[in-house]
mmCIF file of C-alpha atoms in Angstrom:
data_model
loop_
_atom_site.group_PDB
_atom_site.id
_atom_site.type_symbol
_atom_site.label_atom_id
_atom_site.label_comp_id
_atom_site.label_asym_id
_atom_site.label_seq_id
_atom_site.Cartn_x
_atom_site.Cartn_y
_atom_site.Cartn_z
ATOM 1 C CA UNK A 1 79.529 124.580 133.725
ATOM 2 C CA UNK A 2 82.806 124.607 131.543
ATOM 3 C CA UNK A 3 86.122 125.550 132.638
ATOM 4 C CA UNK A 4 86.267 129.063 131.738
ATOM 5 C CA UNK A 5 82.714 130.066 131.731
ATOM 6 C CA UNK A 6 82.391 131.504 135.063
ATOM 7 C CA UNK A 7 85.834 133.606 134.504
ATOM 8 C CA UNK A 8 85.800 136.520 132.141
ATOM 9 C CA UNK A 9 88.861 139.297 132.788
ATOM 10 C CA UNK A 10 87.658 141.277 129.477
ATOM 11 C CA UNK A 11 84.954 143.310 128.995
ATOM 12 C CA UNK A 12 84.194 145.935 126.221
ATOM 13 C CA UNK A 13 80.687 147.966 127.201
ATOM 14 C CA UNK A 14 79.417 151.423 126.089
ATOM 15 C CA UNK A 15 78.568 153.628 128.615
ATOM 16 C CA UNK A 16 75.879 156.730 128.474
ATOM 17 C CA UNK A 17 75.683 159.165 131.367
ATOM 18 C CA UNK A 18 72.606 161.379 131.035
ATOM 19 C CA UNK A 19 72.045 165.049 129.592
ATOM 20 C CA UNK A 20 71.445 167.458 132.086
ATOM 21 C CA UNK A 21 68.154 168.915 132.964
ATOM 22 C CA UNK A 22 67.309 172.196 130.931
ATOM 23 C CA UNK A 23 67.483 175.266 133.193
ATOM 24 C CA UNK A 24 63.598 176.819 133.747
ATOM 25 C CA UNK A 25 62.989 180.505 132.120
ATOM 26 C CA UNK A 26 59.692 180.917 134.811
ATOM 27 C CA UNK A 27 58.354 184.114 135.876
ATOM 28 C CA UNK A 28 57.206 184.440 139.305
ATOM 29 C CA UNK A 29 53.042 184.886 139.350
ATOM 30 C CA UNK A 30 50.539 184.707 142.161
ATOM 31 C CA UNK A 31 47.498 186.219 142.976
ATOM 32 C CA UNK A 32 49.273 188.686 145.064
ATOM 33 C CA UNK A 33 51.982 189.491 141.353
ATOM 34 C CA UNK A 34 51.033 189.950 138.325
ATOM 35 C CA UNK A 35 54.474 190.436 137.495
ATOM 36 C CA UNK A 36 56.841 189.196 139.441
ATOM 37 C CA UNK A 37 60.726 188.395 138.558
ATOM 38 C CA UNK A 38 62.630 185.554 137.453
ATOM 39 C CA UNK A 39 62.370 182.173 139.613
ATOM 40 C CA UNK A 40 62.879 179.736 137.415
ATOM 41 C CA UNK A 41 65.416 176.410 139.194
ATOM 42 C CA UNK A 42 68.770 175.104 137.251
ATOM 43 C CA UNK A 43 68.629 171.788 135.598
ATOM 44 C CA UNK A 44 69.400 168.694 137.385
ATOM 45 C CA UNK A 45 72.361 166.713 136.598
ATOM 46 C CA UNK A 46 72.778 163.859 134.303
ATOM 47 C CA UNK A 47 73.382 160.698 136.040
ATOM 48 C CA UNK A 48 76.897 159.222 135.798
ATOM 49 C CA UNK A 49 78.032 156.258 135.260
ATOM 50 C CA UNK A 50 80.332 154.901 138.317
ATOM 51 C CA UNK A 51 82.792 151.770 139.171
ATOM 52 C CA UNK A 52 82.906 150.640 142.776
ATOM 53 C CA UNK A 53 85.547 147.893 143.667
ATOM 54 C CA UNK A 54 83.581 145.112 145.656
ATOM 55 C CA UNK A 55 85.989 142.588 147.409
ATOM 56 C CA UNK A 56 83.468 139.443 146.828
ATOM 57 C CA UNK A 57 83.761 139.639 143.075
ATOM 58 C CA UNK A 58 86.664 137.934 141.536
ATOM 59 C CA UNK A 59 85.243 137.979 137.699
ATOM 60 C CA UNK A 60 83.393 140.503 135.363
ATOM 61 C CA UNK A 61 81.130 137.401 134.556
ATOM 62 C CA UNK A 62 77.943 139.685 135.488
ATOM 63 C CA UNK A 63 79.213 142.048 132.905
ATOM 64 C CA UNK A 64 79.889 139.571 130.150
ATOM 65 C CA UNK A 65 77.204 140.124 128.556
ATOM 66 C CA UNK A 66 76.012 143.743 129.118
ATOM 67 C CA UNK A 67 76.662 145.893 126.515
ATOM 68 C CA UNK A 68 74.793 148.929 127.182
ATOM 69 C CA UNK A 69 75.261 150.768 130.384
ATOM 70 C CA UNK A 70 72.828 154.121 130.186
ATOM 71 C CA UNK A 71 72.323 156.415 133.134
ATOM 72 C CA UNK A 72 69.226 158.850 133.386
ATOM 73 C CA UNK A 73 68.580 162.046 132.485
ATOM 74 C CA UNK A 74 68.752 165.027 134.662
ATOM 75 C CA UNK A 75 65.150 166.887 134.842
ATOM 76 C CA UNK A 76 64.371 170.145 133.968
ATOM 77 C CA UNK A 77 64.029 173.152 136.412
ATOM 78 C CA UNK A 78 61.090 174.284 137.694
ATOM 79 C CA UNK A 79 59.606 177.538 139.192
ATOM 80 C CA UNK A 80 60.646 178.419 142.933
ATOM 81 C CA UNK A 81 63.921 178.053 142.168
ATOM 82 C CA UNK A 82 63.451 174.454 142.474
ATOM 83 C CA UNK A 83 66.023 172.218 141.207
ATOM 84 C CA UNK A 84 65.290 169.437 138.557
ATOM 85 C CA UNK A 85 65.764 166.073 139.886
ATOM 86 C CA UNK A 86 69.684 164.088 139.322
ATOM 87 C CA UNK A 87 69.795 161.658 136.736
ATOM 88 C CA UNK A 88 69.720 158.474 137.796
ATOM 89 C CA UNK A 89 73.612 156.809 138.251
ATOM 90 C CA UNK A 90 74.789 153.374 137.290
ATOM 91 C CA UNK A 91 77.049 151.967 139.429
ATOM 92 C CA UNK A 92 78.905 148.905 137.910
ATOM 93 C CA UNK A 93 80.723 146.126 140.934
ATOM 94 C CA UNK A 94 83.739 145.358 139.622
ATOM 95 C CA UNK A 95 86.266 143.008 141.270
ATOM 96 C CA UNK A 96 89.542 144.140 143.140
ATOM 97 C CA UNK A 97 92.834 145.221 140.574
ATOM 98 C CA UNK A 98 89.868 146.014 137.476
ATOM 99 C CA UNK A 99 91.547 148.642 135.286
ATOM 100 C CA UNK A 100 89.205 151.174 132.816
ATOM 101 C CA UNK A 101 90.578 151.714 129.485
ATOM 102 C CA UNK A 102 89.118 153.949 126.854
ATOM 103 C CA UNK A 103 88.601 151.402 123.929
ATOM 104 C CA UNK A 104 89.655 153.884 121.583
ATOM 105 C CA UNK A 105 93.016 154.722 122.361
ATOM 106 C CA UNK A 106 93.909 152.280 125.175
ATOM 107 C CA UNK A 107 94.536 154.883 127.620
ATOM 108 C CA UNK A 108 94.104 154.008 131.123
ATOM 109 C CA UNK A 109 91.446 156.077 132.650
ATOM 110 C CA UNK A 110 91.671 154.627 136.606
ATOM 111 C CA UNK A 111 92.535 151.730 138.388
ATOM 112 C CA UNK A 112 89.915 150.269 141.398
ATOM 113 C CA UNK A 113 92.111 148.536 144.090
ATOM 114 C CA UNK A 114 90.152 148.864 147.241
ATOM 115 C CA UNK A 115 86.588 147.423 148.775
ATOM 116 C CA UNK A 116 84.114 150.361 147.908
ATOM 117 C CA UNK A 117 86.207 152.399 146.719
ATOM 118 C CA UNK A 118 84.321 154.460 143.613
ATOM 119 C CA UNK A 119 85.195 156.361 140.434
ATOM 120 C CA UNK A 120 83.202 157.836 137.595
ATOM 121 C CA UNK A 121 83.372 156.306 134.334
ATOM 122 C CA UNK A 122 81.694 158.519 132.585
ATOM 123 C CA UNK A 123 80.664 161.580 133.599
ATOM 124 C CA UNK A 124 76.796 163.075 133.348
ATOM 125 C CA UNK A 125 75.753 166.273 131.631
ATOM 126 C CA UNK A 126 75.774 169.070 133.891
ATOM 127 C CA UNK A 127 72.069 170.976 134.595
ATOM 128 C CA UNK A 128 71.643 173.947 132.838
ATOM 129 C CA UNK A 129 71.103 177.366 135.235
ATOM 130 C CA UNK A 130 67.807 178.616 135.552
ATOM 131 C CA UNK A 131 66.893 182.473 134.512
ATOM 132 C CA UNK A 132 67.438 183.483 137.888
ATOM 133 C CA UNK A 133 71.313 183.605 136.954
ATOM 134 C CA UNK A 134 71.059 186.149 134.233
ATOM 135 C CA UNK A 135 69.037 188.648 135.958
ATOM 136 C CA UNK A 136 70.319 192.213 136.504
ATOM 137 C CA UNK A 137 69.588 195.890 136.711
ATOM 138 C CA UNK A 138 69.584 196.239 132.880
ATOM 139 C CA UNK A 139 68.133 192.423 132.035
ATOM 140 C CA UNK A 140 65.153 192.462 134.726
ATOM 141 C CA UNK A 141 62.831 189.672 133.528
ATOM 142 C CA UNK A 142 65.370 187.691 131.380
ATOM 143 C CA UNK A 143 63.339 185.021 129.335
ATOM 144 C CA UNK A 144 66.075 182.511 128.588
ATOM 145 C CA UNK A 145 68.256 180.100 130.242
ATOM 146 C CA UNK A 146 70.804 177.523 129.766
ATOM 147 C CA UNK A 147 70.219 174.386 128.117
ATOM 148 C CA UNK A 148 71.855 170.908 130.122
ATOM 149 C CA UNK A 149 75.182 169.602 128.964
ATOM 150 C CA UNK A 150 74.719 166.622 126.362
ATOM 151 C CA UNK A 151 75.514 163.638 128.230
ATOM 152 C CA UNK A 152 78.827 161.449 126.810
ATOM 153 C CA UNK A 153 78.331 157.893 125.005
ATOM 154 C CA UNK A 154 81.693 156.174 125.170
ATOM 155 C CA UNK A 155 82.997 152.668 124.517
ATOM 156 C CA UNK A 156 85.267 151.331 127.496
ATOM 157 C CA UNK A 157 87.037 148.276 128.447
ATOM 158 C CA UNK A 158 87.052 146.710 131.914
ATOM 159 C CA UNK A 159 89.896 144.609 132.157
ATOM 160 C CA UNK A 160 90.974 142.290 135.643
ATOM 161 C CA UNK A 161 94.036 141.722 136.870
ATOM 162 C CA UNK A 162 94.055 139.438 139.531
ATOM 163 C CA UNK A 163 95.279 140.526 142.836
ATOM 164 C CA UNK A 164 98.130 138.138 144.843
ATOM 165 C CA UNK A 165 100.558 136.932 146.920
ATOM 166 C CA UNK A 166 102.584 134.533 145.150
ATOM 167 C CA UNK A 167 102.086 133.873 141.316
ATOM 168 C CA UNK A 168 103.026 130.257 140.143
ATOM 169 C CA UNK A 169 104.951 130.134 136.469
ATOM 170 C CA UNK A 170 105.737 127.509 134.389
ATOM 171 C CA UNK A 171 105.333 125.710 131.695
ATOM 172 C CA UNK A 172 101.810 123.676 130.826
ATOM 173 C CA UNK A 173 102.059 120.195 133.331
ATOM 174 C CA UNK A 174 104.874 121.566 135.453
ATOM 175 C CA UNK A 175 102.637 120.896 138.256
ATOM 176 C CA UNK A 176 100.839 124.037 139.156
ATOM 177 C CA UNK A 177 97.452 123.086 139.987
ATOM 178 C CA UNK A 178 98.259 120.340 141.581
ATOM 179 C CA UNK A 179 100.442 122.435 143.857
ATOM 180 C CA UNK A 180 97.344 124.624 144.619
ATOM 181 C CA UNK A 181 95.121 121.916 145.609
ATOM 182 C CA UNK A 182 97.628 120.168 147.970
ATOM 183 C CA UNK A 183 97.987 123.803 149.878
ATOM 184 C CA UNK A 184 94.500 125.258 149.216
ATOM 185 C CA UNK A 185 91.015 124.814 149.158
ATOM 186 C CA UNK A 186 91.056 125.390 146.170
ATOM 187 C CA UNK A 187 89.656 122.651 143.325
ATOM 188 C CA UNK A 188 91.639 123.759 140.268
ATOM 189 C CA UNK A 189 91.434 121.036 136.974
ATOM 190 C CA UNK A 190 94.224 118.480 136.832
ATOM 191 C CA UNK A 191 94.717 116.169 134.098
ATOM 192 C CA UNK A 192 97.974 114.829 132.197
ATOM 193 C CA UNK A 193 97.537 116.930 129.366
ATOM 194 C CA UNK A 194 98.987 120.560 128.668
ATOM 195 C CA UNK A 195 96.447 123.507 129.297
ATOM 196 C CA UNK A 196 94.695 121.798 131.482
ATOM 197 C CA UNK A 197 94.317 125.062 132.948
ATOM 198 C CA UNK A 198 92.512 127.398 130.684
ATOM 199 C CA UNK A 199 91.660 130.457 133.465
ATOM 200 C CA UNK A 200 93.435 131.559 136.495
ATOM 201 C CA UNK A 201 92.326 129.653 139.830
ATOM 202 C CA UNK A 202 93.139 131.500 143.418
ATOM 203 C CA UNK A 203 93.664 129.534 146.351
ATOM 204 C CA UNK A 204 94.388 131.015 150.179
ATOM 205 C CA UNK A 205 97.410 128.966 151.756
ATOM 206 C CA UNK A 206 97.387 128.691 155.358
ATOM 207 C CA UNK A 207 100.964 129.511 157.371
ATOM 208 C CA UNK A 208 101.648 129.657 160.710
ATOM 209 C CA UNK A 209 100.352 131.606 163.473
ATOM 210 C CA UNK A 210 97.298 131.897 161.538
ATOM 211 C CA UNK A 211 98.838 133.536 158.952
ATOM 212 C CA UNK A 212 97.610 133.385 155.258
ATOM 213 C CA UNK A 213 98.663 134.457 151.944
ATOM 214 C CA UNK A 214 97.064 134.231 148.526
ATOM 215 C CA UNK A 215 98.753 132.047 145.633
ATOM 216 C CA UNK A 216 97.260 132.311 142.005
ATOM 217 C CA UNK A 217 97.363 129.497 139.412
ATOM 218 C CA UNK A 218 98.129 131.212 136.078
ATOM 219 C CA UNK A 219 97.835 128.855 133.067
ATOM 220 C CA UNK A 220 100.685 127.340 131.410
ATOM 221 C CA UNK A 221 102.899 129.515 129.541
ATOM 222 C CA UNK A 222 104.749 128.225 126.538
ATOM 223 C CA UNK A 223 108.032 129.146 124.510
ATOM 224 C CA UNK A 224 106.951 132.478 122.373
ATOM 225 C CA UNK A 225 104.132 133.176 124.552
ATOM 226 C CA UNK A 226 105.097 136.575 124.582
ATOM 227 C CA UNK A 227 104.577 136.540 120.519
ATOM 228 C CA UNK A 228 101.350 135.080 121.275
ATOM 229 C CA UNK A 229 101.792 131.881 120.754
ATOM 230 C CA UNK A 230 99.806 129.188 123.105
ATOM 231 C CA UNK A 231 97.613 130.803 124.973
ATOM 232 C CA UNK A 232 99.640 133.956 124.469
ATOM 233 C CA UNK A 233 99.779 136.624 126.502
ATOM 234 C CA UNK A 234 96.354 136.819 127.491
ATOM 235 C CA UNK A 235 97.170 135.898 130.967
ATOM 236 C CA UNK A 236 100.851 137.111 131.457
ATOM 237 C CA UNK A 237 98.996 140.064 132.917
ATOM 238 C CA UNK A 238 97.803 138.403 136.148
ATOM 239 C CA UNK A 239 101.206 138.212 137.030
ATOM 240 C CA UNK A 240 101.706 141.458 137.196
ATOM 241 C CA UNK A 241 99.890 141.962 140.072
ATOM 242 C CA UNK A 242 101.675 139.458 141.863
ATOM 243 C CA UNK A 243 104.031 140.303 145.032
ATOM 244 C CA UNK A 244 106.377 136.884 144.638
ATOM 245 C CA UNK A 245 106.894 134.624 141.515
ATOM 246 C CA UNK A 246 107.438 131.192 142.050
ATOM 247 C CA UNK A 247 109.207 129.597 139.059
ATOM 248 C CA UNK A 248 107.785 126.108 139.026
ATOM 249 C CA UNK A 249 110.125 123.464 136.566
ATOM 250 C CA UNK A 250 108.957 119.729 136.647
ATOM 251 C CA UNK A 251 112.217 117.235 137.806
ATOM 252 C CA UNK A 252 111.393 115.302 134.679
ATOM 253 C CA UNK A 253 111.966 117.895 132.228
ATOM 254 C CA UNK A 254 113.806 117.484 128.963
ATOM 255 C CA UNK A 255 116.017 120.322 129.753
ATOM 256 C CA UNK A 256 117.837 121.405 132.127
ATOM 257 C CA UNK A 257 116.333 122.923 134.807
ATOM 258 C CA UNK A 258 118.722 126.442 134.093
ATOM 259 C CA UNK A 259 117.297 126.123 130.668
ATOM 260 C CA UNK A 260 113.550 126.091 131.520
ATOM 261 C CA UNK A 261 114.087 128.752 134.466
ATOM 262 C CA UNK A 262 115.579 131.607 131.620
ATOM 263 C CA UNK A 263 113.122 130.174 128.750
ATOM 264 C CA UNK A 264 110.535 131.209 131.569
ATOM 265 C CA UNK A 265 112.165 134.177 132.289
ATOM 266 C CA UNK A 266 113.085 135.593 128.459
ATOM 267 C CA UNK A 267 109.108 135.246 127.972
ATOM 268 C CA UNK A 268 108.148 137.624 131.101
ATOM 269 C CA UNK A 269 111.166 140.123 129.958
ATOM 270 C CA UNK A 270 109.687 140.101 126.549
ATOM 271 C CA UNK A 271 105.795 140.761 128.105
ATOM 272 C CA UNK A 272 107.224 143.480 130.928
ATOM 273 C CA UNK A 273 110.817 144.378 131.487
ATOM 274 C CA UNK A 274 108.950 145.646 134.880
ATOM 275 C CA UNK A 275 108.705 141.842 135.726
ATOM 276 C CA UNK A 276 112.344 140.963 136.283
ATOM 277 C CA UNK A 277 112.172 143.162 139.709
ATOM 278 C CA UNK A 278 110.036 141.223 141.876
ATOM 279 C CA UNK A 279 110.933 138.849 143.906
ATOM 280 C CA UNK A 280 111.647 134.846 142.701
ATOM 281 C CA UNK A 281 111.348 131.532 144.419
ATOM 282 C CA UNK A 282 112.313 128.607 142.354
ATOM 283 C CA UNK A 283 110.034 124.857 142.900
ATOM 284 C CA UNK A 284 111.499 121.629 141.085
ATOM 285 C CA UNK A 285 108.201 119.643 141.229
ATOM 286 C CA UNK A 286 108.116 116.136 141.328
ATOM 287 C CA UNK A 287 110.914 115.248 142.958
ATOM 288 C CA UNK A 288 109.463 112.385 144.928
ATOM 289 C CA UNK A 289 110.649 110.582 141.293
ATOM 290 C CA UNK A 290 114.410 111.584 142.243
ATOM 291 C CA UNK A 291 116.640 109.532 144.424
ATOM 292 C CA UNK A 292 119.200 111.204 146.602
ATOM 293 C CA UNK A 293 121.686 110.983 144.321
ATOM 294 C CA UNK A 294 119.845 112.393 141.325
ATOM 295 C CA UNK A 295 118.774 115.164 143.606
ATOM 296 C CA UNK A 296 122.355 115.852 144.346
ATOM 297 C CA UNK A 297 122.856 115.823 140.766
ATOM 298 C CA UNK A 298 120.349 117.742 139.738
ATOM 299 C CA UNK A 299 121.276 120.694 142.477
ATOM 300 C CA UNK A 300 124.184 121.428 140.503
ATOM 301 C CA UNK A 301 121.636 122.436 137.521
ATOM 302 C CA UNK A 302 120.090 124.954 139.752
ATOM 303 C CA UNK A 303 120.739 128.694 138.886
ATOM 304 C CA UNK A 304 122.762 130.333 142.135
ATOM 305 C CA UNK A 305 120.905 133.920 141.724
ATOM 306 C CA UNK A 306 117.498 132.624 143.333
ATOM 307 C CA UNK A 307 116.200 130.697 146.306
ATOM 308 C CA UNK A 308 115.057 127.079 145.579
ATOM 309 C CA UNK A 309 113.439 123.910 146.935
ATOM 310 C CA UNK A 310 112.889 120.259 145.731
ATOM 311 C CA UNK A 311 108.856 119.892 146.433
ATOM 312 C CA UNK A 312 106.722 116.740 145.605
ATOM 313 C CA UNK A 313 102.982 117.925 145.945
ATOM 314 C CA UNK A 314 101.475 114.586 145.880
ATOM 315 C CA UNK A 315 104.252 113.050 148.552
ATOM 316 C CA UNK A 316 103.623 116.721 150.366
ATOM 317 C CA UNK A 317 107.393 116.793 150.490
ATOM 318 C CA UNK A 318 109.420 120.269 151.506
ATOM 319 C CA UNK A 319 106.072 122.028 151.403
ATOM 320 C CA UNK A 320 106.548 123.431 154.840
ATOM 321 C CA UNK A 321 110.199 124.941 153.414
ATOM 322 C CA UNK A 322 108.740 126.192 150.404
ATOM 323 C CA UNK A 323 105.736 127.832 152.505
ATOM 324 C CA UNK A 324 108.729 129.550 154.453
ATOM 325 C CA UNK A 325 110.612 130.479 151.405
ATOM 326 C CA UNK A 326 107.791 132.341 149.504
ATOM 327 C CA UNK A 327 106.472 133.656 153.252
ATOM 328 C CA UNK A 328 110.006 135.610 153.569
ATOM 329 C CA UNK A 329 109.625 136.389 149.904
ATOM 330 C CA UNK A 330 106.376 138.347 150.342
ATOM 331 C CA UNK A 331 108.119 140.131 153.566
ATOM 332 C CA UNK A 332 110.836 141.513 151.737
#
């Protein structure tokens, strides 16, 4: 399978809850009344159509290609006072952080962020009420009841943001994914070309004590990504969701490394001011290239507003430090 199949963050589906059930207009007979009163049940509801957060999912690949989400129709009510049945509900799994939007206008409708936790999308018809309701001293046998609410047919968007620790930014080759394999399980695509890394990858790191936290892979972003350019700003919105950033610049850059750190930095400002608040860990990658005194060198590069670390993920140098920098990062 490609890279990129098997993750979708985007969906656009239109959901149908049900009508509700008519309410019944039956007159009580038996061969004990000829003319007995009003009996007749309320409508049943429309079924809705609901969200539930699952933790196992990490993609809306099962939704990719269903466009059509219907729910069932309440029934009608019948005589006894007997309710018609509940529409059938949909229930749609969504992964962890998924955010409804109304495709319309954009406006965000709810956010699912916990294992099984549930909302209604869209909501069913409610049943109509049976003649029993309307009955009174004046109205004795009414012979009419409510019809069920029409059910709603709405176009929505389902859109992921991916839930982590530590979010890795930099630019295409900085040596991101090769970071994530060296700590992780994970088996993201490396290659010396830029955007190697098409769709976010999350890997669990291992600390001490048993302790774990979750880094995220997000691909490469480029100068004027924020405009849209590259990849654009497609992904910029996993990082959102992520506790720590860890600014990743490769020790073989043309710049310097202050240069690529604000580049990196003007980009996120542009995408979300909100951004610039959380906290930073700086990586320069590759350093197993650098002798001590071009490290020395290079330290005097570094910006002095944020914690950094000289890493080599192939040489698996400093990756114990930079495990305890992000680790104090998250614990802020």
């Amino acid at each position: 399978m490609a890279q990129g199949s098997n993750f979708v963050d985007y969906v656009k589906i239109c959901c149908r809850s049900g009508h509700g059930g008519a309410g019944s207009t039956h007159l009580h007979r038996d061969k004990h009344t000829a003319k007995g009163g009003p009996d007749g049940g309320d409508g049943g509801r429309g079924g809705h159509v609901i969200v539930k957060g699952n933790a196992q999912l990490w993609t809306l690949l099962h939704l990719k290609y269903r466009k059509h989400v219907i729910a069932g129709n309440g029934d009608p009510g019948g005589s006894a006072l007997c309710t018609g049945k509940t529409g059938r509900d949909e229930i749609l799994e969504v992964p962890l952080g998924t955010i409804a939007r109304d495709a319309e206008t954009g406006e965000v409708i709810f956010e699912i962020s916990h294992d099984g936790e549930t909302k209604v999308l869209t909501p069913g018809g409610r049943g109509g009420l049976g003649n029993w309701h309307f009955k009174s001293s004046t109205q004795q046998t009414p012979r009419f009841a409510q019809p069920g609410e029409p059910g709603q047919e709405v176009w929505n968007i389902l859109e992921l943001k991916l839930l982590a620790d530590v979010g890795l930014v930099g630019f295409p080759n900085a040596g991101k994914s090769t970071l994530l394999s060296v700590v992780s399980a994970a088996k993201p695509e490396i290659a010396d070309y830029a955007f190697t890394t098409l769709v976010p990858n999350l890997g669990i790191v291992s600390y001490r004590d048993n302790k774990s936290f979750v880094m995220a892979d997000i691909p490469g972003i480029i100068e004027g990504a924020s405009q849209g350019k590259g990849l654009g700003f497609r992904f910029l919105r996993h990082i959102e969701r992520n506790s720590v950033l860890l600014f990743m610049v490769p020790a073989d850059t043309t710049r310097t490394i202050t240069q690529e750190y604000e580049i990196l930095q003007h980009e996120l400002q542009e995408y979300n001011p909100e951004l610039m608040h959380k906290p930073r860990v700086l990586a320069i990658t590759k350093s197993d290239m650098l002798d001590d005194e071009l490290t020395e060198e290079m330290k005097q590069q570094v910006p002095k507003d944020i914690p950094y670390v000289f890493i080599s993920s192939v040489a698996q140098k400093n990756l114990d430090k930079l495990k305890d920098l992000l680790w104090q990062a998250i614990n802020q």
